[in-house]
PDB file of C-alpha atoms and ligand atoms in Angstrom:
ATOM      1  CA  UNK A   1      15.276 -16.740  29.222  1.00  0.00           C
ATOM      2  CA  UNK A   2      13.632 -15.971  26.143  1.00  0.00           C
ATOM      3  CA  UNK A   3      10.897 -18.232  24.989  1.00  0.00           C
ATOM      4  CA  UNK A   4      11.849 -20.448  21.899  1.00  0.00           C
ATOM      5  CA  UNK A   5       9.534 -19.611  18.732  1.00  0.00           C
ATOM      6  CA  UNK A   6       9.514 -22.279  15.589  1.00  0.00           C
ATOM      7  CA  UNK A   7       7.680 -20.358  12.118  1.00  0.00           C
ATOM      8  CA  UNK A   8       4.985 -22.184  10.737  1.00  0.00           C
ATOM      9  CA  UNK A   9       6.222 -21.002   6.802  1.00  0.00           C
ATOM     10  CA  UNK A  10       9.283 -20.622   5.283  1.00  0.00           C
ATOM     11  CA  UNK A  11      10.530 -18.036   2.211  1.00  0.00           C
ATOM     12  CA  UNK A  12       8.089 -14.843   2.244  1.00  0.00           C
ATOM     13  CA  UNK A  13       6.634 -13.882   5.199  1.00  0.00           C
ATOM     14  CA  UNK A  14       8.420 -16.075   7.761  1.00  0.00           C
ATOM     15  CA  UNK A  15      11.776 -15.514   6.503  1.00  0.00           C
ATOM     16  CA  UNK A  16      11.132 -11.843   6.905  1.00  0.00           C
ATOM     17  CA  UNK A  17       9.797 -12.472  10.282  1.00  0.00           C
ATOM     18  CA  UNK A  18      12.426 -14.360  11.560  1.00  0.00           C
ATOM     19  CA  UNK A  19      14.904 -11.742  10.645  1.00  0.00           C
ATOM     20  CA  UNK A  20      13.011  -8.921  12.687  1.00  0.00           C
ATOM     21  CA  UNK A  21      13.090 -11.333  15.398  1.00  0.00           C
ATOM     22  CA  UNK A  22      16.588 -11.635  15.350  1.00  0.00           C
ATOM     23  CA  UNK A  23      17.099  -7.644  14.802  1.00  0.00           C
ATOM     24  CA  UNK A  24      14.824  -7.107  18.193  1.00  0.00           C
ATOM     25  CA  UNK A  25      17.278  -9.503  19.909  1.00  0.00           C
ATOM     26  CA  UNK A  26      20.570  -7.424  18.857  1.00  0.00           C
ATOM     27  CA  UNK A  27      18.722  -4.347  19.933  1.00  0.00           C
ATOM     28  CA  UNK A  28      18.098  -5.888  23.468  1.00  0.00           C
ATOM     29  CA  UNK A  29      14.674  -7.256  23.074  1.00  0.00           C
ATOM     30  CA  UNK A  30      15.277 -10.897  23.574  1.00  0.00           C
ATOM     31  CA  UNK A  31      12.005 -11.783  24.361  1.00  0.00           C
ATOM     32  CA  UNK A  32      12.116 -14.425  21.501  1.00  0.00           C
ATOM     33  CA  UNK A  33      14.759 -16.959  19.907  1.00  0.00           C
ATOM     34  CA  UNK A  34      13.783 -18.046  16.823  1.00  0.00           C
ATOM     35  CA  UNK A  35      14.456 -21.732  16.254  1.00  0.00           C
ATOM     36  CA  UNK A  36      13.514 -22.112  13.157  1.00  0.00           C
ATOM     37  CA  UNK A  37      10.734 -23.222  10.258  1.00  0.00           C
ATOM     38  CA  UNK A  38       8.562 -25.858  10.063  1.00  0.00           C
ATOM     39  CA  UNK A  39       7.032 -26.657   6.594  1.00  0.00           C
ATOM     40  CA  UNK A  40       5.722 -28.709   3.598  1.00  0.00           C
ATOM     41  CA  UNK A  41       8.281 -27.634   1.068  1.00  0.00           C
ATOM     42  CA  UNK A  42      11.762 -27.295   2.469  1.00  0.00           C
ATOM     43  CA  UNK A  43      14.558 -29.914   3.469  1.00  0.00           C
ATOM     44  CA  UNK A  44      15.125 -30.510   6.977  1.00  0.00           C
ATOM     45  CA  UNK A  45      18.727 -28.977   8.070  1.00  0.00           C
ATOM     46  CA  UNK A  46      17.832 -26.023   4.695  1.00  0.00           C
ATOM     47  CA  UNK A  47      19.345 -22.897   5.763  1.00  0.00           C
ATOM     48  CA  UNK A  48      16.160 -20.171   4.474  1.00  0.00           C
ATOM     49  CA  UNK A  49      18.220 -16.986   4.219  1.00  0.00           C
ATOM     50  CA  UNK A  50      19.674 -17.918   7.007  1.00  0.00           C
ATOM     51  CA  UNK A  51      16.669 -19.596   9.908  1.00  0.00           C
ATOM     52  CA  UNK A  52      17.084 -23.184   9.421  1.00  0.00           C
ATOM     53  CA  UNK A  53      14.170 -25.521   8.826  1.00  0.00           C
ATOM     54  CA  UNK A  54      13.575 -28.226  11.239  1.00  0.00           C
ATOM     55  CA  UNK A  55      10.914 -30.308   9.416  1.00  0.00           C
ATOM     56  CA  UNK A  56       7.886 -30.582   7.970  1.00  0.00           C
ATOM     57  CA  UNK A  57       4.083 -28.369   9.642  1.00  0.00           C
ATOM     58  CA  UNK A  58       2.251 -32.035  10.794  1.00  0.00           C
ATOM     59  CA  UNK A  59       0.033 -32.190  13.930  1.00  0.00           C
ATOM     60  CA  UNK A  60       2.471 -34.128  15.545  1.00  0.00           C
ATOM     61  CA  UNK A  61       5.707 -32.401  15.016  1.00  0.00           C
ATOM     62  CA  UNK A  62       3.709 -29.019  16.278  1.00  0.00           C
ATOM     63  CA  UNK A  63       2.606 -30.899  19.494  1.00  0.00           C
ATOM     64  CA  UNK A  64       6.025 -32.354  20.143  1.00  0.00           C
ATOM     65  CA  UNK A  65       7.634 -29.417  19.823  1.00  0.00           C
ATOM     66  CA  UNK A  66       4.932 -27.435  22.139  1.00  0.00           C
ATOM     67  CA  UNK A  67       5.036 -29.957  24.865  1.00  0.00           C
ATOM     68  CA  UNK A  68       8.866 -29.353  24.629  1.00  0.00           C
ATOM     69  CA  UNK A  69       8.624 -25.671  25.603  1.00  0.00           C
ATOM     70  CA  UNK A  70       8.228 -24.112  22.179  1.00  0.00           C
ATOM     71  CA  UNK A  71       5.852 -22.116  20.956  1.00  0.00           C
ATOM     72  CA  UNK A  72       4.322 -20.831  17.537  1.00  0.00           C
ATOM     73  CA  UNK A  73       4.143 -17.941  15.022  1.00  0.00           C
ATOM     74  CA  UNK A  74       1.727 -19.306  11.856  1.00  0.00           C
ATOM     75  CA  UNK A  75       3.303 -17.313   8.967  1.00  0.00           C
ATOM     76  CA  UNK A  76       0.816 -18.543   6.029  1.00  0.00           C
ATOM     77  CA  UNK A  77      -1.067 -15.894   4.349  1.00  0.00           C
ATOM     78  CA  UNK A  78      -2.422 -16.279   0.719  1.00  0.00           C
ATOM     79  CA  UNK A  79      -3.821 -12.934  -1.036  1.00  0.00           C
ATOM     80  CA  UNK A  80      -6.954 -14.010  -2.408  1.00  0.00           C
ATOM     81  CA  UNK A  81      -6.931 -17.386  -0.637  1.00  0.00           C
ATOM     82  CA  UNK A  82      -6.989 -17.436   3.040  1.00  0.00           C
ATOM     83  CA  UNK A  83      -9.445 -19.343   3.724  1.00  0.00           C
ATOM     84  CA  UNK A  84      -7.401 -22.907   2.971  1.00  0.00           C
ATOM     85  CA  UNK A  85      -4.502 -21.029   5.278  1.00  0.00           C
ATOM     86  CA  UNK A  86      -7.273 -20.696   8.163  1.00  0.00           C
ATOM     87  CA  UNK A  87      -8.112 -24.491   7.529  1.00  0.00           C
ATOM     88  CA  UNK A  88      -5.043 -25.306   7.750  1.00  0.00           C
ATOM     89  CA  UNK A  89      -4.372 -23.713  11.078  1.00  0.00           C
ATOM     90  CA  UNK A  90      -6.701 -26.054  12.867  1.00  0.00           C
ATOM     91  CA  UNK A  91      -5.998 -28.891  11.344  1.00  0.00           C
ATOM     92  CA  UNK A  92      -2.552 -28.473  12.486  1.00  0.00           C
ATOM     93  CA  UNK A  93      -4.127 -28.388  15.907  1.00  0.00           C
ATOM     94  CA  UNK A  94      -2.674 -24.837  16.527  1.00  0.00           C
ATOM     95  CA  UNK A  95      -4.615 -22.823  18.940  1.00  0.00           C
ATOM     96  CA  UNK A  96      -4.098 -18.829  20.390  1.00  0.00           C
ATOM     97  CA  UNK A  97      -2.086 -20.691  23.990  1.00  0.00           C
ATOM     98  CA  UNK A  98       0.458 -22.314  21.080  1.00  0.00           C
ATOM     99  CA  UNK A  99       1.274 -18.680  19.967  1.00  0.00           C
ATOM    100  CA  UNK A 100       3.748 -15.870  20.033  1.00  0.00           C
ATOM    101  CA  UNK A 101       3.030 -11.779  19.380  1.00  0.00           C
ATOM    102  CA  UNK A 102       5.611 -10.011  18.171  1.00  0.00           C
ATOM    103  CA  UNK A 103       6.012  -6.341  17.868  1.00  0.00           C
ATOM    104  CA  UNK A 104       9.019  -5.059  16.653  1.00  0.00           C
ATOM    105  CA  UNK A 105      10.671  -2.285  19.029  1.00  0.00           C
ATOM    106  CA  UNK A 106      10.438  -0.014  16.542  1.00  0.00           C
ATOM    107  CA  UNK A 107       7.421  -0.330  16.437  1.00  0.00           C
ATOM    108  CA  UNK A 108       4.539   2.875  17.576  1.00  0.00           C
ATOM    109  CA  UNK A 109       1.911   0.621  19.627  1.00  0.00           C
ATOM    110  CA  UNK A 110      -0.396   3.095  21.444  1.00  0.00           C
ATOM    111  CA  UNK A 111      -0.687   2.181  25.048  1.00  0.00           C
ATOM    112  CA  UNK A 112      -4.614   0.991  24.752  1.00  0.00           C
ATOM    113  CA  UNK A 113      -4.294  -1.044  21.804  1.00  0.00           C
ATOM    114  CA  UNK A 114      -5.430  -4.548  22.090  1.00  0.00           C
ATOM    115  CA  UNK A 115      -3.147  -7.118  20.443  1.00  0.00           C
ATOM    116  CA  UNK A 116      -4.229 -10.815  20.524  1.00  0.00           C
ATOM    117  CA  UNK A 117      -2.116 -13.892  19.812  1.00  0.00           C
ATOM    118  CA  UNK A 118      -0.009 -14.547  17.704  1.00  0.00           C
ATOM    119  CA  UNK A 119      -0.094 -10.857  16.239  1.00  0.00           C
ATOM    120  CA  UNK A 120       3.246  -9.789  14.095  1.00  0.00           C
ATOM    121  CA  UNK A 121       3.401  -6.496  13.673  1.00  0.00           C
ATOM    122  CA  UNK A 122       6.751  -5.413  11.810  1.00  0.00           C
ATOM    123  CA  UNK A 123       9.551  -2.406  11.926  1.00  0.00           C
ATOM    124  CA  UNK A 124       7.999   0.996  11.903  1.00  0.00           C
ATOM    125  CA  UNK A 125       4.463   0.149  11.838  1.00  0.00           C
ATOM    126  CA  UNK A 126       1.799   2.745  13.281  1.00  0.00           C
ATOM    127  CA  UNK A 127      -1.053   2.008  15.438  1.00  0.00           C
ATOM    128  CA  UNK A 128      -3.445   4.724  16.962  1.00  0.00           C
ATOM    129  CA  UNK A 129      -5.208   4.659  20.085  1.00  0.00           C
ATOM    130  CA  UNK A 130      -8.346   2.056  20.873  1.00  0.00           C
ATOM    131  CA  UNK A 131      -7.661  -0.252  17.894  1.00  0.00           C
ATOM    132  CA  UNK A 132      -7.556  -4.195  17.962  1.00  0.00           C
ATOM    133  CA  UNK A 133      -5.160  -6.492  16.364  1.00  0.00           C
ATOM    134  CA  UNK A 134      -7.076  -9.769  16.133  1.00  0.00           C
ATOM    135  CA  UNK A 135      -5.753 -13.006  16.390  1.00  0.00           C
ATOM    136  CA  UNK A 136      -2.913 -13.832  13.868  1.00  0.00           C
ATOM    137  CA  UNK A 137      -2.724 -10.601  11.886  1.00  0.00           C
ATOM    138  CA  UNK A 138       0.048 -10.107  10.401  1.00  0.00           C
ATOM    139  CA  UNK A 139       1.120  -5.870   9.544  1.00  0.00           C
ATOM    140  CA  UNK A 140       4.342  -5.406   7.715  1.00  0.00           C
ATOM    141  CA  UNK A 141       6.734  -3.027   7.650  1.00  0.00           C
ATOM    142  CA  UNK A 142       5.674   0.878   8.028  1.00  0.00           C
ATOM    143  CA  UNK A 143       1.690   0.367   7.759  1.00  0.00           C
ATOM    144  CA  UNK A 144      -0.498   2.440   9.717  1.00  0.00           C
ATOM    145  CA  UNK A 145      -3.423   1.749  11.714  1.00  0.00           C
ATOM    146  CA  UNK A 146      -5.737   4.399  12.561  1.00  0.00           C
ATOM    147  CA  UNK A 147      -7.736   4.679  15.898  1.00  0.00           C
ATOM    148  CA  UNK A 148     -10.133   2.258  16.478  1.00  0.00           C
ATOM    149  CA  UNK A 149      -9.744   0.046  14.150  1.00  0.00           C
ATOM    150  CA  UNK A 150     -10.213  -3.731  14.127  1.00  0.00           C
ATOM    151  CA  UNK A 151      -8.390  -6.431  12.247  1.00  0.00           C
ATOM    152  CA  UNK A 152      -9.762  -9.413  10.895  1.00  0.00           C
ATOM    153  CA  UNK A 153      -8.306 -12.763  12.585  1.00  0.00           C
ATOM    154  CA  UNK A 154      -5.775 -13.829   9.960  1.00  0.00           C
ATOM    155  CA  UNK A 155      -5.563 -10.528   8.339  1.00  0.00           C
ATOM    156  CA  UNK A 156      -2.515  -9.243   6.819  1.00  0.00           C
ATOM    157  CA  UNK A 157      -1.876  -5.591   5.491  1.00  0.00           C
ATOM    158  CA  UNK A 158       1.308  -4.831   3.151  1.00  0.00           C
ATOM    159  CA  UNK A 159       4.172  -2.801   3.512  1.00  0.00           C
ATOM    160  CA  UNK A 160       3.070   1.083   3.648  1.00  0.00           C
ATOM    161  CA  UNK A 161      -0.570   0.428   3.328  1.00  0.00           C
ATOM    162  CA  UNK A 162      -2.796   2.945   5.145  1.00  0.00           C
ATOM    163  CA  UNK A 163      -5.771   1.964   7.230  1.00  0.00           C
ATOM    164  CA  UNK A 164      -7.988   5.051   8.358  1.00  0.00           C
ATOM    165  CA  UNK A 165      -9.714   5.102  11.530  1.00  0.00           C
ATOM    166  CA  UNK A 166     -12.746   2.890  12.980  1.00  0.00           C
ATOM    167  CA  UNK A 167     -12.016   0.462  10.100  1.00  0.00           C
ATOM    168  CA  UNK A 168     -13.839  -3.181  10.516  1.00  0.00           C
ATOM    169  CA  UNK A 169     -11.987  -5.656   8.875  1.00  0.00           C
ATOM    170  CA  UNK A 170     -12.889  -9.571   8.257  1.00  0.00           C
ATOM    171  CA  UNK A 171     -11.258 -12.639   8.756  1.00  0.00           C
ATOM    172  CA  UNK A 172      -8.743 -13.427   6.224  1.00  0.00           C
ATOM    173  CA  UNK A 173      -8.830 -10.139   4.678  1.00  0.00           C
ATOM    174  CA  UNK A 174      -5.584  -8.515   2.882  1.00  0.00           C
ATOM    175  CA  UNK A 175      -5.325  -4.862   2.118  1.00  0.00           C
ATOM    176  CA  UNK A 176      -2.027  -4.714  -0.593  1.00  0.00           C
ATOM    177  CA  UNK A 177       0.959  -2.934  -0.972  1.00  0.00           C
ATOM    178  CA  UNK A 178       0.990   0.751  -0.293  1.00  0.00           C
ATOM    179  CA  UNK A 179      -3.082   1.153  -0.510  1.00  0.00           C
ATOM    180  CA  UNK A 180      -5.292   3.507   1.360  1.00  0.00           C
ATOM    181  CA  UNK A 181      -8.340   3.083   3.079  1.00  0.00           C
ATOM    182  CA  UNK A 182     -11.263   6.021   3.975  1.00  0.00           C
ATOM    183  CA  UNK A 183     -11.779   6.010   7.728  1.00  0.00           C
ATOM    184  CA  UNK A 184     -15.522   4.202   9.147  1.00  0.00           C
ATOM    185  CA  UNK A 185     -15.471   1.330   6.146  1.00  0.00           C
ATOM    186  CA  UNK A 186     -15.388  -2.510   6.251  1.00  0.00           C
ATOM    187  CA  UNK A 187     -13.557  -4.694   4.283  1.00  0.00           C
ATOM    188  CA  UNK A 188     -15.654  -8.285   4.173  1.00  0.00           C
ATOM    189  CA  UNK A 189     -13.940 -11.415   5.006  1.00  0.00           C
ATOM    190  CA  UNK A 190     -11.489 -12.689   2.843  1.00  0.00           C
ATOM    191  CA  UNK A 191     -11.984  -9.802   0.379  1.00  0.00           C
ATOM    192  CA  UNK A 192      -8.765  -7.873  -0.631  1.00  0.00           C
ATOM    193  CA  UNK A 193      -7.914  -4.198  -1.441  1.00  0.00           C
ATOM    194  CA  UNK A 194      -5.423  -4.562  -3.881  1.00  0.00           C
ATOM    195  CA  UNK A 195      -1.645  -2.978  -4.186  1.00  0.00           C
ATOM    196  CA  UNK A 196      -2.295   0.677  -4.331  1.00  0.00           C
ATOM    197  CA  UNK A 197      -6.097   1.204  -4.254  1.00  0.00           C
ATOM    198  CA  UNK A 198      -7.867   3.970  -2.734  1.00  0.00           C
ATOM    199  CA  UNK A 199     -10.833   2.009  -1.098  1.00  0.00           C
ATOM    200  CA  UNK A 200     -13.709   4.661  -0.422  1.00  0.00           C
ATOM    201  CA  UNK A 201     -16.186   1.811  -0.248  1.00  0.00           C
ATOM    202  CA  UNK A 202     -17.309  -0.740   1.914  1.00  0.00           C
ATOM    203  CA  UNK A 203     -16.629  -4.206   0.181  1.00  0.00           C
ATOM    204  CA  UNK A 204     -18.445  -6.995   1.359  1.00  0.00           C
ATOM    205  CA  UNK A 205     -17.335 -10.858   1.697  1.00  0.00           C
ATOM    206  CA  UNK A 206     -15.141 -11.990  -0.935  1.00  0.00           C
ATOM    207  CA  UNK A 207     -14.567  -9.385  -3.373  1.00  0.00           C
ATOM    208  CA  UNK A 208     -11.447  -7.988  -4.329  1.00  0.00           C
ATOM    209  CA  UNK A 209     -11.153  -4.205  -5.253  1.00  0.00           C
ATOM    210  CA  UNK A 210      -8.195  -1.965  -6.957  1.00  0.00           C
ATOM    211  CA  UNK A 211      -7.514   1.010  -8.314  1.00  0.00           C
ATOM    212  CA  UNK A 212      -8.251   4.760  -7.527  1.00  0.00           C
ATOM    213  CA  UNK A 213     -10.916   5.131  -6.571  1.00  0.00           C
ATOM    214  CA  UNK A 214     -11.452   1.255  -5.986  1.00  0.00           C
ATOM    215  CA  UNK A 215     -13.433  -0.885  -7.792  1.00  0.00           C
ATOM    216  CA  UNK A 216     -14.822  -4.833  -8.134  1.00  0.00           C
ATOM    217  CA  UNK A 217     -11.990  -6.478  -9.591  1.00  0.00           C
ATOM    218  CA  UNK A 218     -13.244 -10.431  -9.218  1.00  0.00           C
ATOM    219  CA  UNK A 219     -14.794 -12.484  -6.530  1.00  0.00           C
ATOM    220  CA  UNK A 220     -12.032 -14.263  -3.976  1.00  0.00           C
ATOM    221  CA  UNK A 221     -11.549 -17.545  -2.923  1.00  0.00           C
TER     222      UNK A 221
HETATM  223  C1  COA B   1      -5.454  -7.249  -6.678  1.00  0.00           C
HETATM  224  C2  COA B   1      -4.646  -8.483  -7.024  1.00  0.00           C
HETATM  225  C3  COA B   1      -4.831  -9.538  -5.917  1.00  0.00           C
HETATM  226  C4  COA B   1      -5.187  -8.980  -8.342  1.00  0.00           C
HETATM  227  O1  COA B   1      -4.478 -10.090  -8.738  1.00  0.00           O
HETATM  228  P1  COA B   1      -5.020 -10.948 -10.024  1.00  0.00           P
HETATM  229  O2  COA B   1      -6.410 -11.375  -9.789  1.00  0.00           O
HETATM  230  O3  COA B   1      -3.970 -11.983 -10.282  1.00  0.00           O
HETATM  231  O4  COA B   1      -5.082  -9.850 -11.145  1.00  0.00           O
HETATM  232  P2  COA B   1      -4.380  -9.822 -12.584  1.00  0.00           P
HETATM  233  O5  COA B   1      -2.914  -9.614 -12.428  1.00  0.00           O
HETATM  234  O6  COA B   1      -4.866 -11.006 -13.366  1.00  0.00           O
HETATM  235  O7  COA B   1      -4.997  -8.507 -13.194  1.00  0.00           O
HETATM  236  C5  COA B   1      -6.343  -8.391 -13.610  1.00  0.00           C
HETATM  237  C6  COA B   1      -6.579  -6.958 -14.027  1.00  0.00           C
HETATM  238  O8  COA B   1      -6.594  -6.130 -12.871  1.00  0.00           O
HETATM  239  C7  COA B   1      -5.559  -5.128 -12.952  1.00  0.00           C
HETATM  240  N1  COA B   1      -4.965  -5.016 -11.624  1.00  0.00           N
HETATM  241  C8  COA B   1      -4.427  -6.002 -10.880  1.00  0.00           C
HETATM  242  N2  COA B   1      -4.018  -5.524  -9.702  1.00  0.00           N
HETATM  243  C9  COA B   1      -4.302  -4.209  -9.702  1.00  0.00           C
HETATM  244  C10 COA B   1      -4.111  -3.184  -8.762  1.00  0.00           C
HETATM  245  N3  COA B   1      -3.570  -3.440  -7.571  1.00  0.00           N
HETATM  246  N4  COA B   1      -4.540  -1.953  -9.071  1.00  0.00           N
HETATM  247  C11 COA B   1      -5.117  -1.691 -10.276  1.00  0.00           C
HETATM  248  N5  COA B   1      -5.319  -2.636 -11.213  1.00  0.00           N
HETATM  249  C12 COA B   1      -4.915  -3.871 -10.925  1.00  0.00           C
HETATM  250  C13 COA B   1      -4.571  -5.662 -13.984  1.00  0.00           C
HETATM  251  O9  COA B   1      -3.851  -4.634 -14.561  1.00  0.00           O
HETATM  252  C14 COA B   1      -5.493  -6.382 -14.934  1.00  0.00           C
HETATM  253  O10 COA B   1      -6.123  -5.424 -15.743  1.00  0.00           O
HETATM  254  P3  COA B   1      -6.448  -5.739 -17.298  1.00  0.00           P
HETATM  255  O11 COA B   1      -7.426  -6.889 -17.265  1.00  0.00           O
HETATM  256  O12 COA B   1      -7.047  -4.461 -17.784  1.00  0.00           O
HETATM  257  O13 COA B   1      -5.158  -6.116 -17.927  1.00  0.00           O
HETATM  258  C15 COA B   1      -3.117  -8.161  -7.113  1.00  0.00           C
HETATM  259  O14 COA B   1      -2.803  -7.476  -8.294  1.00  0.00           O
HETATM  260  C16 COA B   1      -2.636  -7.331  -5.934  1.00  0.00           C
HETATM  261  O15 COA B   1      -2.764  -6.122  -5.844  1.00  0.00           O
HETATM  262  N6  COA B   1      -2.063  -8.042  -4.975  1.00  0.00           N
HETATM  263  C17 COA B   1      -1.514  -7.472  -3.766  1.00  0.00           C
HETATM  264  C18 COA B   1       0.010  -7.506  -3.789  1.00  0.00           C
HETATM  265  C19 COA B   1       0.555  -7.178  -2.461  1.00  0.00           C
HETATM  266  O16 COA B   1       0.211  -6.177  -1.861  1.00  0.00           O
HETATM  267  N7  COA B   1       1.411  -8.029  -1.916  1.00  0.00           N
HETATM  268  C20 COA B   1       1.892  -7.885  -0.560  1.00  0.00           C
HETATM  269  C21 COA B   1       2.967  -8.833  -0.250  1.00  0.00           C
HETATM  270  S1  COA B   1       4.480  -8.511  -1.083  1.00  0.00           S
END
């Protein structure tokens, strides 16, 4: 039977996860049944294009609903701000046993890659040999991942970006929209590579970089 998920999010990144969760199901991959959202905006019974929410992200709604059979994917991601998001994990007393991974079937996975809880990875996303998807990163649709490279716990990387090979990234880190990064670097945590850039640098802790080649833009939060 396939193991009830609830999102913790809504409009963004959960809504787009819950429908590639759905579009594994119809291609046979029923693994998961999405249940639907809990969060601090919406109305309970809200349809969000189409996943319904069921109430708001307290301690105690996630516990009820985990000692009910359900389990978790934590959808929050904040370019530039992840560090309230990673608060805000624990003090929703979410931990790795509450979670879900999900990789899309369409997905390339190398055999040897290491994928840690609650790990999204999205349609047509690329990842080489040796590398390790910490816990809760989230890759969108048609990144790559090169060999032996390590997410950040809570990272995210955009739609199309690139990531060379033996890239170290930190916790909470982003790397934008369609950017590019030079094999061997590290990105610091909660630093950001924004939409676009061509990072041929290391960056260190909270500092976001754009452009080609990229550059300091402003300290993160
Ligand atoms: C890098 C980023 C976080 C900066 O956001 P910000 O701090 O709000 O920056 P601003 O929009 O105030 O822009 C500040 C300056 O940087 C420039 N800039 C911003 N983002 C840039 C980018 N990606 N590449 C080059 N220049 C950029 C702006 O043009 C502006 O330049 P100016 O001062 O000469 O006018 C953001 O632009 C970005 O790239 N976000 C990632 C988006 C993304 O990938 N989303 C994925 C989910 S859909």
């Amino acid at each position: 039977m396939a193991q009830k998920v609830i999102i913790i999010g809504g409009k963004g990144s959960g809504t787009v996860i819950a429908e590639a969760i759905k579009d594994a199901a119809k291609r046979g991959y029923n693994d998961y049944a999405v249940e639907g959202f809990l969060n601090d905006t919406g109305k309970v019974g809200e349809s969000l294009d189409g996943t319904m929410v069921l109430g708001k992200h307290s301690k105690e709604t996630i516990g009820k609903y985990y000692d009910n059979g359900y389990k978790f994917i934590f959808s929050l991601h904040r370019i530039g701000g992840e560090e309230r998001m990673i608060s805000l994990f624990y003090e929703l007393g979410l931990s790795p046993d509450m979670l879900v991974s999900f990789v899309h079937p369409t997905a390339y996975v190398a055999p040897n890659v290491v994928i840690e809880a609650g790990v999204v990875i999205m349609p047509y996303v690329m990842i080489s040999s040796a590398a390790h998807i910490l816990l809760n990163t989230l890759i969108m649709t048609g990144a790559t991942i090169g060999h032996n490279t390590c997410t950040g716990e809570f990272s995210h990387i955009a739609s199309q970006a690139v990531v060379g090979a033996y890239i170290k990234m930190g916790k909470g880190s982003n790397i934008g929209l369609n950017a590019t990064v030079l094999e061997y670097l590290s990105i610091g945590d909660y630093s950001v590579v924004g939409m676009g850039g061509v990072l041929t640098k290391n960056v260190p802790n909270r500092q976001i970089w754009v452009g080609n080649p990229s550059h300091f833009l402003r300290i993160s939060e």
